[in-house]
Amino acid sequence: MAGRLIDAQSTVVITADGVMRGAKPIALYDIVEKASTICGEACMALETILVLKRLPDSKLELKEGRDAWWHDAIPAAEASCEVEWMEAEDPLFVLYTSGSTGKPKGVLHTTR
């Protein structure tokens, strides 16, 4: 995950505290936190992590000044916003290979 965040020069991540896979909780925030540490070591620190609470028993300690709960941030946001105009060749998303034969390779898709 850290490699992909660095490739995309991401500054914001939207995640959940975790999800259930069968009866087992998967701690998504912990995965993002580890990736954030690696990004910071590569001088690509994440500025914001927005976290949706999905696990009722979750006891996360969010980092003040960087992290925010979705349910706290969204009510404070404006109901509407201006359109963000994009150029035809602006990046839209990066799609990665599985990486089964080495490091995953990303293909950049544009808005065109």
N, CA, C and O atoms as a printed pandas DataFrame, in Angstrom:
     atom_number atom_name residue_name chain_id  residue_number  x_coord  y_coord  z_coord
0              1         N          MET        A               1    0.814   -1.183    0.000
1              2        CA          MET        A               1    0.000    0.000    0.000
2              3         C          MET        A               1    0.863    1.254    0.000
3              4         O          MET        A               1    0.561    2.211   -0.713
4              5         N          ALA        A               2    1.929    1.261    0.788
5              6        CA          ALA        A               2    2.787    2.443    0.863
6              7         C          ALA        A               2    3.372    2.776   -0.504
7              8         O          ALA        A               2    3.440    3.946   -0.881
8              9         N          GLY        A               3    3.791    1.765   -1.241
9             10        CA          GLY        A               3    4.345    1.993   -2.577
10            11         C          GLY        A               3    3.346    2.653   -3.499
11            12         O          GLY        A               3    3.708    3.522   -4.292
12            13         N          ARG        A               4    2.114    2.255   -3.405
13            14        CA          ARG        A               4    1.069    2.842   -4.255
14            15         C          ARG        A               4    0.754    4.273   -3.835
15            16         O          ARG        A               4    0.526    5.131   -4.687
16            17         N          LEU        A               5    0.740    4.538   -2.533
17            18        CA          LEU        A               5    0.521    5.904   -2.059
18            19         C          LEU        A               5    1.657    6.820   -2.509
19            20         O          LEU        A               5    1.423    7.963   -2.903
20            21         N          ILE        A               6    2.880    6.316   -2.449
21            22        CA          ILE        A               6    4.038    7.094   -2.887
22            23         C          ILE        A               6    3.980    7.327   -4.390
23            24         O          ILE        A               6    4.208    8.446   -4.849
24            25         N          ASP        A               7    3.677    6.285   -5.164
25            26        CA          ASP        A               7    3.566    6.425   -6.624
26            27         C          ASP        A               7    2.564    7.510   -7.000
27            28         O          ASP        A               7    2.814    8.306   -7.905
28            29         N          ALA        A               8    1.428    7.540   -6.301
29            30        CA          ALA        A               8    0.353    8.481   -6.622
30            31         C          ALA        A               8    0.558    9.848   -5.961
31            32         O          ALA        A               8   -0.217   10.774   -6.197
32            33         N          GLN        A               9    1.598    9.972   -5.135
33            34        CA          GLN        A               9    1.857   11.204   -4.385
34            35         C          GLN        A               9    0.618   11.612   -3.580
35            36         O          GLN        A               9    0.248   12.785   -3.524
36            37         N          SER        A              10    0.001   10.621   -2.968
37            38        CA          SER        A              10   -1.223   10.841   -2.186
38            39         C          SER        A              10   -0.931   11.634   -0.923
39            40         O          SER        A              10    0.112   11.462   -0.292
40            41         N          THR        A              11   -1.858   12.497   -0.566
41            42        CA          THR        A              11   -1.767   13.235    0.690
42            43         C          THR        A              11   -2.951   12.920    1.601
43            44         O          THR        A              11   -2.926   13.244    2.788
44            45         N          VAL        A              12   -3.990   12.287    1.046
45            46        CA          VAL        A              12   -5.204   11.962    1.795
46            47         C          VAL        A              12   -5.568   10.498    1.561
47            48         O          VAL        A              12   -5.478   10.001    0.439
48            49         N          VAL        A              13   -5.977    9.813    2.625
49            50        CA          VAL        A              13   -6.491    8.449    2.517
50            51         C          VAL        A              13   -7.844    8.409    3.225
51            52         O          VAL        A              13   -7.991    8.926    4.332
52            53         N          ILE        A              14   -8.822    7.793    2.578
53            54        CA          ILE        A              14  -10.122    7.537    3.197
54            55         C          ILE        A              14  -10.202    6.038    3.435
55            56         O          ILE        A              14  -10.050    5.250    2.501
56            57         N          THR        A              15  -10.437    5.642    4.674
57            58        CA          THR        A              15  -10.460    4.229    5.036
58            59         C          THR        A              15  -11.550    3.998    6.081
59            60         O          THR        A              15  -12.286    4.915    6.446
60            61         N          ALA        A              16  -11.636    2.785    6.542
61            62        CA          ALA        A              16  -12.516    2.433    7.659
62            63         C          ALA        A              16  -11.634    1.936    8.792
63            64         O          ALA        A              16  -10.483    1.562    8.567
64            65         N          ASP        A              17  -12.166    1.930   10.002
65            66        CA          ASP        A              17  -11.397    1.385   11.114
66            67         C          ASP        A              17  -11.129   -0.091   10.875
67            68         O          ASP        A              17  -10.075   -0.604   11.250
68            69         N          GLY        A              18  -12.082   -0.774   10.252
69            70        CA          GLY        A              18  -11.920   -2.180    9.935
70            71         C          GLY        A              18  -13.174   -2.735    9.294
71            72         O          GLY        A              18  -14.184   -2.044    9.162
72            73         N          VAL        A              19  -13.092   -3.981    8.903
73            74        CA          VAL        A              19  -14.229   -4.699    8.327
74            75         C          VAL        A              19  -14.223   -6.114    8.893
75            76         O          VAL        A              19  -13.223   -6.569    9.447
76            77         N          MET        A              20  -15.330   -6.789    8.749
77            78        CA          MET        A              20  -15.409   -8.190    9.170
78            79         C          MET        A              20  -15.268   -9.082    7.949
79            80         O          MET        A              20  -15.929   -8.860    6.934
80            81         N          ARG        A              21  -14.417  -10.080    8.041
81            82        CA          ARG        A              21  -14.316  -11.124    7.025
82            83         C          ARG        A              21  -14.728  -12.407    7.728
83            84         O          ARG        A              21  -13.945  -13.029    8.446
84            85         N          GLY        A              22  -15.977  -12.784    7.498
85            86        CA          GLY        A              22  -16.551  -13.876    8.277
86            87         C          GLY        A              22  -16.687  -13.405    9.716
87            88         O          GLY        A              22  -17.310  -12.377    9.981
88            89         N          ALA        A              23  -16.108  -14.151   10.638
89            90        CA          ALA        A              23  -16.156  -13.766   12.052
90            91         C          ALA        A              23  -14.901  -13.013   12.484
91            92         O          ALA        A              23  -14.774  -12.637   13.650
92            93         N          LYS        A              24  -13.971  -12.789   11.549
93            94        CA          LYS        A              24  -12.683  -12.182   11.889
94            95         C          LYS        A              24  -12.639  -10.704   11.502
95            96         O          LYS        A              24  -12.902  -10.359   10.350
96            97         N          PRO        A              25  -12.304   -9.817   12.467
97            98        CA          PRO        A              25  -12.154   -8.402   12.116
98            99         C          PRO        A              25  -10.812   -8.155   11.415
99           100         O          PRO        A              25   -9.781   -8.685   11.829
100          101         N          ILE        A              26  -10.837   -7.352   10.361
101          102        CA          ILE        A              26   -9.631   -6.950    9.636
102          103         C          ILE        A              26   -9.408   -5.469    9.944
103          104         O          ILE        A              26  -10.249   -4.634    9.612
104          105         N          ALA        A              27   -8.292   -5.145   10.571
105          106        CA          ALA        A              27   -8.003   -3.783   11.028
106          107         C          ALA        A              27   -7.435   -2.944    9.880
107          108         O          ALA        A              27   -6.218   -2.869    9.712
108          109         N          LEU        A              28   -8.305   -2.319    9.094
109          110        CA          LEU        A              28   -7.866   -1.527    7.945
110          111         C          LEU        A              28   -7.056   -0.302    8.365
111          112         O          LEU        A              28   -6.061    0.030    7.720
112          113         N          TYR        A              29   -7.467    0.367    9.428
113          114        CA          TYR        A              29   -6.739    1.558    9.872
114          115         C          TYR        A              29   -5.293    1.209   10.214
115          116         O          TYR        A              29   -4.387    1.985    9.910
116          117         N          ASP        A              30   -5.062    0.060   10.838
117          118        CA          ASP        A              30   -3.698   -0.349   11.184
118          119         C          ASP        A              30   -2.843   -0.511    9.935
119          120         O          ASP        A              30   -1.661   -0.166    9.943
120          121         N          ILE        A              31   -3.430   -1.033    8.864
121          122        CA          ILE        A              31   -2.710   -1.191    7.597
122          123         C          ILE        A              31   -2.337    0.182    7.042
123          124         O          ILE        A              31   -1.209    0.393    6.595
124          125         N          VAL        A              32   -3.286    1.110    7.075
125          126        CA          VAL        A              32   -3.022    2.471    6.590
126          127         C          VAL        A              32   -1.964    3.144    7.459
127          128         O          VAL        A              32   -1.099    3.848    6.939
128          129         N          GLU        A              33   -2.019    2.940    8.760
129          130        CA          GLU        A              33   -1.045    3.546    9.680
130          131         C          GLU        A              33    0.370    3.056    9.374
131          132         O          GLU        A              33    1.310    3.851    9.366
132          133         N          LYS        A              34    0.529    1.754    9.124
133          134        CA          LYS        A              34    1.849    1.214    8.768
134          135         C          LYS        A              34    2.328    1.802    7.448
135          136         O          LYS        A              34    3.499    2.157    7.315
136          137         N          ALA        A              35    1.429    1.908    6.473
137          138        CA          ALA        A              35    1.783    2.505    5.181
138          139         C          ALA        A              35    2.161    3.970    5.360
139          140         O          ALA        A              35    3.081    4.457    4.704
140          141         N          SER        A              36    1.462    4.673    6.241
141          142        CA          SER        A              36    1.755    6.083    6.505
142          143         C          SER        A              36    3.163    6.260    7.064
143          144         O          SER        A              36    3.860    7.208    6.704
144          145         N          THR        A              37    3.577    5.367    7.929
145          146        CA          THR        A              37    4.927    5.420    8.491
146          147         C          THR        A              37    5.965    5.263    7.391
147          148         O          THR        A              37    6.951    6.000    7.355
148          149         N          ILE        A              38    5.749    4.310    6.497
149          150        CA          ILE        A              38    6.670    4.088    5.379
150          151         C          ILE        A              38    6.689    5.307    4.462
151          152         O          ILE        A              38    7.753    5.724    4.005
152          153         N          CYS        A              39    5.525    5.876    4.192
153          154        CA          CYS        A              39    5.446    7.084    3.355
154          155         C          CYS        A              39    6.227    8.226    3.992
155          156         O          CYS        A              39    6.942    8.953    3.302
156          157         N          GLY        A              40    6.094    8.384    5.295
157          158        CA          GLY        A              40    6.820    9.434    6.002
158          159         C          GLY        A              40    8.322    9.258    5.895
159          160         O          GLY        A              40    9.054   10.235    5.740
160          161         N          GLU        A              41    8.790    8.012    5.977
161          162        CA          GLU        A              41   10.220    7.728    5.839
162          163         C          GLU        A              41   10.712    8.052    4.434
163          164         O          GLU        A              41   11.897    8.322    4.238
164          165         N          ALA        A              42    9.805    8.028    3.451
165          166        CA          ALA        A              42   10.145    8.353    2.060
166          167         C          ALA        A              42    9.845    9.822    1.750
167          168         O          ALA        A              42    9.779   10.214    0.585
168          169         N          CYS        A              43    9.664   10.633    2.801
169          170        CA          CYS        A              43    9.371   12.074    2.659
170          171         C          CYS        A              43    8.082   12.330    1.886
171          172         O          CYS        A              43    7.988   13.316    1.156
172          173         N          MET        A              44    7.093   11.458    2.034
173          174        CA          MET        A              44    5.780   11.618    1.398
174          175         C          MET        A              44    4.700   11.459    2.471
175          176         O          MET        A              44    3.799   10.631    2.331
176          177         N          ALA        A              45    4.791   12.240    3.522
177          178        CA          ALA        A              45    3.873   12.100    4.655
178          179         C          ALA        A              45    2.430   12.364    4.246
179          180         O          ALA        A              45    2.147   13.295    3.492
180          181         N          LEU        A              46    1.531   11.544    4.747
181          182        CA          LEU        A              46    0.103   11.767    4.526
182          183         C          LEU        A              46   -0.349   12.945    5.385
183          184         O          LEU        A              46    0.032   13.052    6.551
184          185         N          GLU        A              47   -1.160   13.828    4.805
185          186        CA          GLU        A              47   -1.657   14.994    5.533
186          187         C          GLU        A              47   -2.943   14.680    6.290
187          188         O          GLU        A              47   -3.172   15.209    7.377
188          189         N          THR        A              48   -3.787   13.814    5.711
189          190        CA          THR        A              48   -5.091   13.531    6.304
190          191         C          THR        A              48   -5.460   12.066    6.117
191          192         O          THR        A              48   -5.283   11.503    5.036
192          193         N          ILE        A              49   -5.972   11.457    7.172
193          194        CA          ILE        A              49   -6.579   10.134    7.083
194          195         C          ILE        A              49   -7.989   10.274    7.644
195          196         O          ILE        A              49   -8.172   10.590    8.820
196          197         N          LEU        A              50   -8.975   10.039    6.796
197          198        CA          LEU        A              50  -10.383   10.131    7.173
198          199         C          LEU        A              50  -10.881    8.710    7.421
199          200         O          LEU        A              50  -10.775    7.854    6.543
200          201         N          VAL        A              51  -11.423    8.456    8.609
201          202        CA          VAL        A              51  -11.738    7.092    9.044
202          203         C          VAL        A              51  -13.237    6.934    9.293
203          204         O          VAL        A              51  -13.830    7.671   10.080
204          205         N          LEU        A              52  -13.836    5.961    8.610
205          206        CA          LEU        A              52  -15.237    5.605    8.817
206          207         C          LEU        A              52  -15.310    4.516    9.887
207          208         O          LEU        A              52  -14.633    3.493    9.779
208          209         N          LYS        A              53  -16.118    4.730   10.906
209          210        CA          LYS        A              53  -16.258    3.727   11.974
210          211         C          LYS        A              53  -17.213    2.637   11.514
211          212         O          LYS        A              53  -18.395    2.889   11.282
212          213         N          ARG        A              54  -16.687    1.416   11.384
213          214        CA          ARG        A              54  -17.477    0.268   10.950
214          215         C          ARG        A              54  -17.557   -0.813   12.023
215          216         O          ARG        A              54  -18.529   -1.567   12.085
216          217         N          LEU        A              55  -16.536   -0.884   12.862
217          218        CA          LEU        A              55  -16.493   -1.924   13.894
218          219         C          LEU        A              55  -16.980   -1.340   15.219
219          220         O          LEU        A              55  -16.367   -0.411   15.745
220          221         N          PRO        A              56  -18.076   -1.874   15.765
221          222        CA          PRO        A              56  -18.656   -1.282   16.977
222          223         C          PRO        A              56  -17.733   -1.315   18.193
223          224         O          PRO        A              56  -17.847   -0.458   19.070
224          225         N          ASP        A              57  -16.832   -2.277   18.264
225          226        CA          ASP        A              57  -15.950   -2.400   19.426
226          227         C          ASP        A              57  -14.582   -1.763   19.203
227          228         O          ASP        A              57  -13.681   -1.940   20.023
228          229         N          SER        A              58  -14.414   -1.033   18.120
229          230        CA          SER        A              58  -13.134   -0.419   17.784
230          231         C          SER        A              58  -12.759    0.651   18.805
231          232         O          SER        A              58  -13.589    1.478   19.180
232          233         N          LYS        A              59  -11.518    0.628   19.246
233          234        CA          LYS        A              59  -11.008    1.605   20.221
234          235         C          LYS        A              59   -9.788    2.322   19.640
235          236         O          LYS        A              59   -8.730    2.352   20.268
236          237         N          LEU        A              60   -9.929    2.890   18.464
237          238        CA          LEU        A              60   -8.802    3.533   17.793
238          239         C          LEU        A              60   -8.367    4.810   18.487
239          240         O          LEU        A              60   -9.184    5.559   19.023
240          241         N          GLU        A              61   -7.065    5.043   18.467
241          242        CA          GLU        A              61   -6.482    6.307   18.910
242          243         C          GLU        A              61   -6.037    7.025   17.641
243          244         O          GLU        A              61   -4.982    6.711   17.090
244          245         N          LEU        A              62   -6.829    7.984   17.173
245          246        CA          LEU        A              62   -6.480    8.730   15.970
246          247         C          LEU        A              62   -5.398    9.748   16.290
247          248         O          LEU        A              62   -5.331   10.273   17.401
248          249         N          LYS        A              63   -4.540   10.024   15.292
249          250        CA          LYS        A              63   -3.486   11.022   15.469
250          251         C          LYS        A              63   -4.073   12.414   15.299
251          252         O          LYS        A              63   -4.587   12.762   14.236
252          253         N          GLU        A              64   -3.988   13.201   16.360
253          254        CA          GLU        A              64   -4.543   14.556   16.337
254          255         C          GLU        A              64   -3.819   15.407   15.293
255          256         O          GLU        A              64   -2.594   15.374   15.183
256          257         N          GLY        A              65   -4.598   16.162   14.538
257          258        CA          GLY        A              65   -4.044   17.035   13.514
258          259         C          GLY        A              65   -3.921   16.385   12.150
259          260         O          GLY        A              65   -3.799   17.084   11.144
260          261         N          ARG        A              66   -3.951   15.061   12.098
261          262        CA          ARG        A              66   -3.878   14.347   10.823
262          263         C          ARG        A              66   -5.137   13.539   10.558
263          264         O          ARG        A              66   -5.663   13.568    9.445
264          265         N          ASP        A              67   -5.627   12.822   11.554
265          266        CA          ASP        A              67   -6.749   11.907   11.377
266          267         C          ASP        A              67   -8.059   12.548   11.813
267          268         O          ASP        A              67   -8.085   13.417   12.685
268          269         N          ALA        A              68   -9.144   12.103   11.190
269          270        CA          ALA        A              68  -10.476   12.568   11.585
270          271         C          ALA        A              68  -11.476   11.445   11.355
271          272         O          ALA        A              68  -11.337   10.647   10.428
272          273         N          TRP        A              69  -12.483   11.399   12.213
273          274        CA          TRP        A              69  -13.587   10.460   12.013
274          275         C          TRP        A              69  -14.509   11.013   10.930
275          276         O          TRP        A              69  -14.837   12.199   10.930
276          277         N          TRP        A              70  -14.918   10.161   10.023
277          278        CA          TRP        A              70  -15.849   10.522    8.950
278          279         C          TRP        A              70  -17.109   11.166    9.527
279          280         O          TRP        A              70  -17.553   12.217    9.064
280          281         N          HIS        A              71  -17.677   10.516   10.549
281          282        CA          HIS        A              71  -18.946   10.990   11.116
282          283         C          HIS        A              71  -18.816   12.345   11.814
283          284         O          HIS        A              71  -19.829   12.998   12.065
284          285         N          ASP        A              72  -17.601   12.783   12.132
285          286        CA          ASP        A              72  -17.387   14.130   12.678
286          287         C          ASP        A              72  -17.132   15.145   11.566
287          288         O          ASP        A              72  -17.586   16.286   11.646
288          289         N          ALA        A              73  -16.409   14.731   10.535
289          290        CA          ALA        A              73  -15.996   15.647    9.466
290          291         C          ALA        A              73  -17.119   15.964    8.489
291          292         O          ALA        A              73  -17.254   17.112    8.064
292          293         N          ILE        A              74  -17.919   14.984    8.127
293          294        CA          ILE        A              74  -18.928   15.180    7.081
294          295         C          ILE        A              74  -20.021   16.173    7.486
295          296         O          ILE        A              74  -20.371   17.023    6.667
296          297         N          PRO        A              75  -20.575   16.120    8.684
297          298        CA          PRO        A              75  -21.600   17.115    9.034
298          299         C          PRO        A              75  -21.075   18.556    9.007
299          300         O          PRO        A              75  -21.849   19.493    8.813
300          301         N          ALA        A              76  -19.772   18.733    9.199
301          302        CA          ALA        A              76  -19.181   20.073    9.195
302          303         C          ALA        A              76  -18.908   20.584    7.782
303          304         O          ALA        A              76  -18.610   21.764    7.601
304          305         N          ALA        A              77  -19.005   19.710    6.780
305          306        CA          ALA        A              77  -18.709   20.090    5.393
306          307         C          ALA        A              77  -19.895   20.812    4.766
307          308         O          ALA        A              77  -21.040   20.639    5.184
308          309         N          GLU        A              78  -19.602   21.619    3.761
309          310        CA          GLU        A              78  -20.652   22.304    3.006
310          311         C          GLU        A              78  -21.494   21.283    2.248
311          312         O          GLU        A              78  -20.983   20.238    1.843
312          313         N          ALA        A              79  -22.769   21.574    2.053
313          314        CA          ALA        A              79  -23.673   20.664    1.336
314          315         C          ALA        A              79  -23.378   20.637   -0.158
315          316         O          ALA        A              79  -23.675   19.647   -0.828
316          317         N          SER        A              80  -22.806   21.698   -0.684
317          318        CA          SER        A              80  -22.462   21.729   -2.110
318          319         C          SER        A              80  -21.066   22.316   -2.258
319          320         O          SER        A              80  -20.557   22.986   -1.360
320          321         N          CYS        A              81  -20.460   22.051   -3.408
321          322        CA          CYS        A              81  -19.125   22.586   -3.663
322          323         C          CYS        A              81  -18.977   22.892   -5.150
323          324         O          CYS        A              81  -19.714   22.367   -5.985
324          325         N          GLU        A              82  -18.030   23.733   -5.456
325          326        CA          GLU        A              82  -17.767   24.111   -6.838
326          327         C          GLU        A              82  -17.192   22.921   -7.603
327          328         O          GLU        A              82  -16.537   22.052   -7.029
328          329         N          VAL        A              83  -17.449   22.901   -8.896
329          330        CA          VAL        A              83  -16.889   21.873   -9.773
330          331         C          VAL        A              83  -15.379   22.069   -9.858
331          332         O          VAL        A              83  -14.905   23.199   -9.971
332          333         N          GLU        A              84  -14.631   20.986   -9.804
333          334        CA          GLU        A              84  -13.183   21.029   -9.992
334          335         C          GLU        A              84  -12.899   20.676  -11.450
335          336         O          GLU        A              84  -12.924   19.504  -11.823
336          337         N          TRP        A              85  -12.632   21.681  -12.264
337          338        CA          TRP        A              85  -12.386   21.455  -13.686
338          339         C          TRP        A              85  -11.048   20.775  -13.877
339          340         O          TRP        A              85  -10.061   21.120  -13.228
340          341         N          MET        A              86  -11.026   19.812  -14.770
341          342        CA          MET        A              86   -9.826   19.016  -15.021
342          343         C          MET        A              86   -9.433   19.121  -16.484
343          344         O          MET        A              86  -10.280   19.309  -17.357
344          345         N          GLU        A              87   -8.146   18.997  -16.738
345          346        CA          GLU        A              87   -7.645   18.906  -18.106
346          347         C          GLU        A              87   -7.834   17.467  -18.583
347          348         O          GLU        A              87   -7.924   16.546  -17.772
348          349         N          ALA        A              88   -7.892   17.280  -19.893
349          350        CA          ALA        A              88   -8.145   15.952  -20.465
350          351         C          ALA        A              88   -7.093   14.926  -20.058
351          352         O          ALA        A              88   -7.407   13.742  -19.938
352          353         N          GLU        A              89   -5.867   15.353  -19.847
353          354        CA          GLU        A              89   -4.790   14.415  -19.519
354          355         C          GLU        A              89   -4.452   14.384  -18.029
355          356         O          GLU        A              89   -3.437   13.802  -17.644
356          357         N          ASP        A              90   -5.274   14.992  -17.193
357          358        CA          ASP        A              90   -5.046   14.908  -15.748
358          359         C          ASP        A              90   -5.248   13.469  -15.284
359          360         O          ASP        A              90   -6.113   12.769  -15.809
360          361         N          PRO        A              91   -4.458   13.016  -14.303
361          362        CA          PRO        A              91   -4.610   11.645  -13.800
362          363         C          PRO        A              91   -5.989   11.408  -13.192
363          364         O          PRO        A              91   -6.536   12.268  -12.502
364          365         N          LEU        A              92   -6.537   10.231  -13.461
365          366        CA          LEU        A              92   -7.816    9.825  -12.883
366          367         C          LEU        A              92   -7.582    8.740  -11.832
367          368         O          LEU        A              92   -8.032    8.862  -10.693
368          369         N          PHE        A              93   -6.870    7.673  -12.225
369          370        CA          PHE        A              93   -6.525    6.615  -11.279
370          371         C          PHE        A              93   -5.352    5.817  -11.823
371          372         O          PHE        A              93   -5.015    5.911  -13.003
372          373         N          VAL        A              94   -4.731    5.027  -10.946
373          374        CA          VAL        A              94   -3.638    4.137  -11.322
374          375         C          VAL        A              94   -4.120    2.717  -11.074
375          376         O          VAL        A              94   -4.554    2.386   -9.971
376          377         N          LEU        A              95   -4.042    1.877  -12.104
377          378        CA          LEU        A              95   -4.437    0.473  -11.994
378          379         C          LEU        A              95   -3.166   -0.369  -11.971
379          380         O          LEU        A              95   -2.311   -0.223  -12.844
380          381         N          TYR        A              96   -3.035   -1.245  -10.983
381          382        CA          TYR        A              96   -1.821   -2.036  -10.804
382          383         C          TYR        A              96   -2.013   -3.484  -11.240
383          384         O          TYR        A              96   -3.109   -4.040  -11.160
384          385         N          THR        A              97   -0.912   -4.077  -11.706
385          386        CA          THR        A              97   -0.894   -5.509  -11.983
386          387         C          THR        A              97   -0.858   -6.239  -10.643
387          388         O          THR        A              97   -0.702   -5.612   -9.595
388          389         N          SER        A              98   -1.001   -7.546  -10.676
389          390        CA          SER        A              98   -1.008   -8.322   -9.433
390          391         C          SER        A              98    0.367   -8.382   -8.789
391          392         O          SER        A              98    0.467   -8.583   -7.579
392          393         N          GLY        A              99    1.416   -8.214   -9.560
393          394        CA          GLY        A              99    2.758   -8.299   -9.008
394          395         C          GLY        A              99    3.208   -9.720   -8.749
395          396         O          GLY        A              99    4.123   -9.941   -7.957
396          397         N          SER        A             100    2.581  -10.693   -9.403
397          398        CA          SER        A             100    2.911  -12.099   -9.148
398          399         C          SER        A             100    4.330  -12.456   -9.595
399          400         O          SER        A             100    4.896  -13.432   -9.102
400          401         N          THR        A             101    4.912  -11.692  -10.513
401          402        CA          THR        A             101    6.272  -11.981  -10.981
402          403         C          THR        A             101    7.258  -10.903  -10.548
403          404         O          THR        A             101    8.350  -10.815  -11.110
404          405         N          GLY        A             102    6.908  -10.095   -9.579
405          406        CA          GLY        A             102    7.784   -9.021   -9.109
406          407         C          GLY        A             102    6.953   -7.875   -8.569
407          408         O          GLY        A             102    5.800   -8.052   -8.176
408          409         N          LYS        A             103    7.557   -6.699   -8.556
409          410        CA          LYS        A             103    6.857   -5.511   -8.048
410          411         C          LYS        A             103    5.682   -5.175   -8.961
411          412         O          LYS        A             103    5.839   -5.151  -10.181
412          413         N          PRO        A             104    4.495   -4.911   -8.383
413          414        CA          PRO        A             104    3.345   -4.529   -9.216
414          415         C          PRO        A             104    3.646   -3.272  -10.029
415          416         O          PRO        A             104    4.287   -2.338   -9.548
416          417         N          LYS        A             105    3.171   -3.274  -11.260
417          418        CA          LYS        A             105    3.376   -2.126  -12.141
418          419         C          LYS        A             105    2.056   -1.381  -12.280
419          420         O          LYS        A             105    0.997   -1.987  -12.438
420          421         N          GLY        A             106    2.140   -0.062  -12.219
421          422        CA          GLY        A             106    0.948    0.764  -12.308
422          423         C          GLY        A             106    0.769    1.357  -13.690
423          424         O          GLY        A             106    1.737    1.770  -14.328
424          425         N          VAL        A             107   -0.473    1.399  -14.153
425          426        CA          VAL        A             107   -0.830    2.048  -15.415
426          427         C          VAL        A             107   -1.689    3.253  -15.060
427          428         O          VAL        A             107   -2.731    3.113  -14.419
428          429         N          LEU        A             108   -1.247    4.443  -15.481
429          430        CA          LEU        A             108   -1.963    5.675  -15.181
430          431         C          LEU        A             108   -3.061    5.905  -16.211
431          432         O          LEU        A             108   -2.796    5.964  -17.412
432          433         N          HIS        A             109   -4.297    6.036  -15.734
433          434        CA          HIS        A             109   -5.431    6.354  -16.605
434          435         C          HIS        A             109   -5.754    7.830  -16.419
435          436         O          HIS        A             109   -5.710    8.353  -15.306
436          437         N          THR        A             110   -6.081    8.493  -17.527
437          438        CA          THR        A             110   -6.395    9.917  -17.478
438          439         C          THR        A             110   -7.897   10.131  -17.595
439          440         O          THR        A             110   -8.656    9.180  -17.781
440          441         N          THR        A             111   -8.318   11.383  -17.485
441          442        CA          THR        A             111   -9.744   11.703  -17.535
442          443         C          THR        A             111  -10.303   11.688  -18.947
443          444         O          THR        A             111  -11.514   11.811  -19.132
444          445         N          ARG        A             112   -9.453   11.543  -19.932
445          446        CA          ARG        A             112   -9.893   11.541  -21.325
446          447         C          ARG        A             112  -10.710   10.325  -21.651
447          448         O          ARG        A             112  -11.159   10.169  -22.786
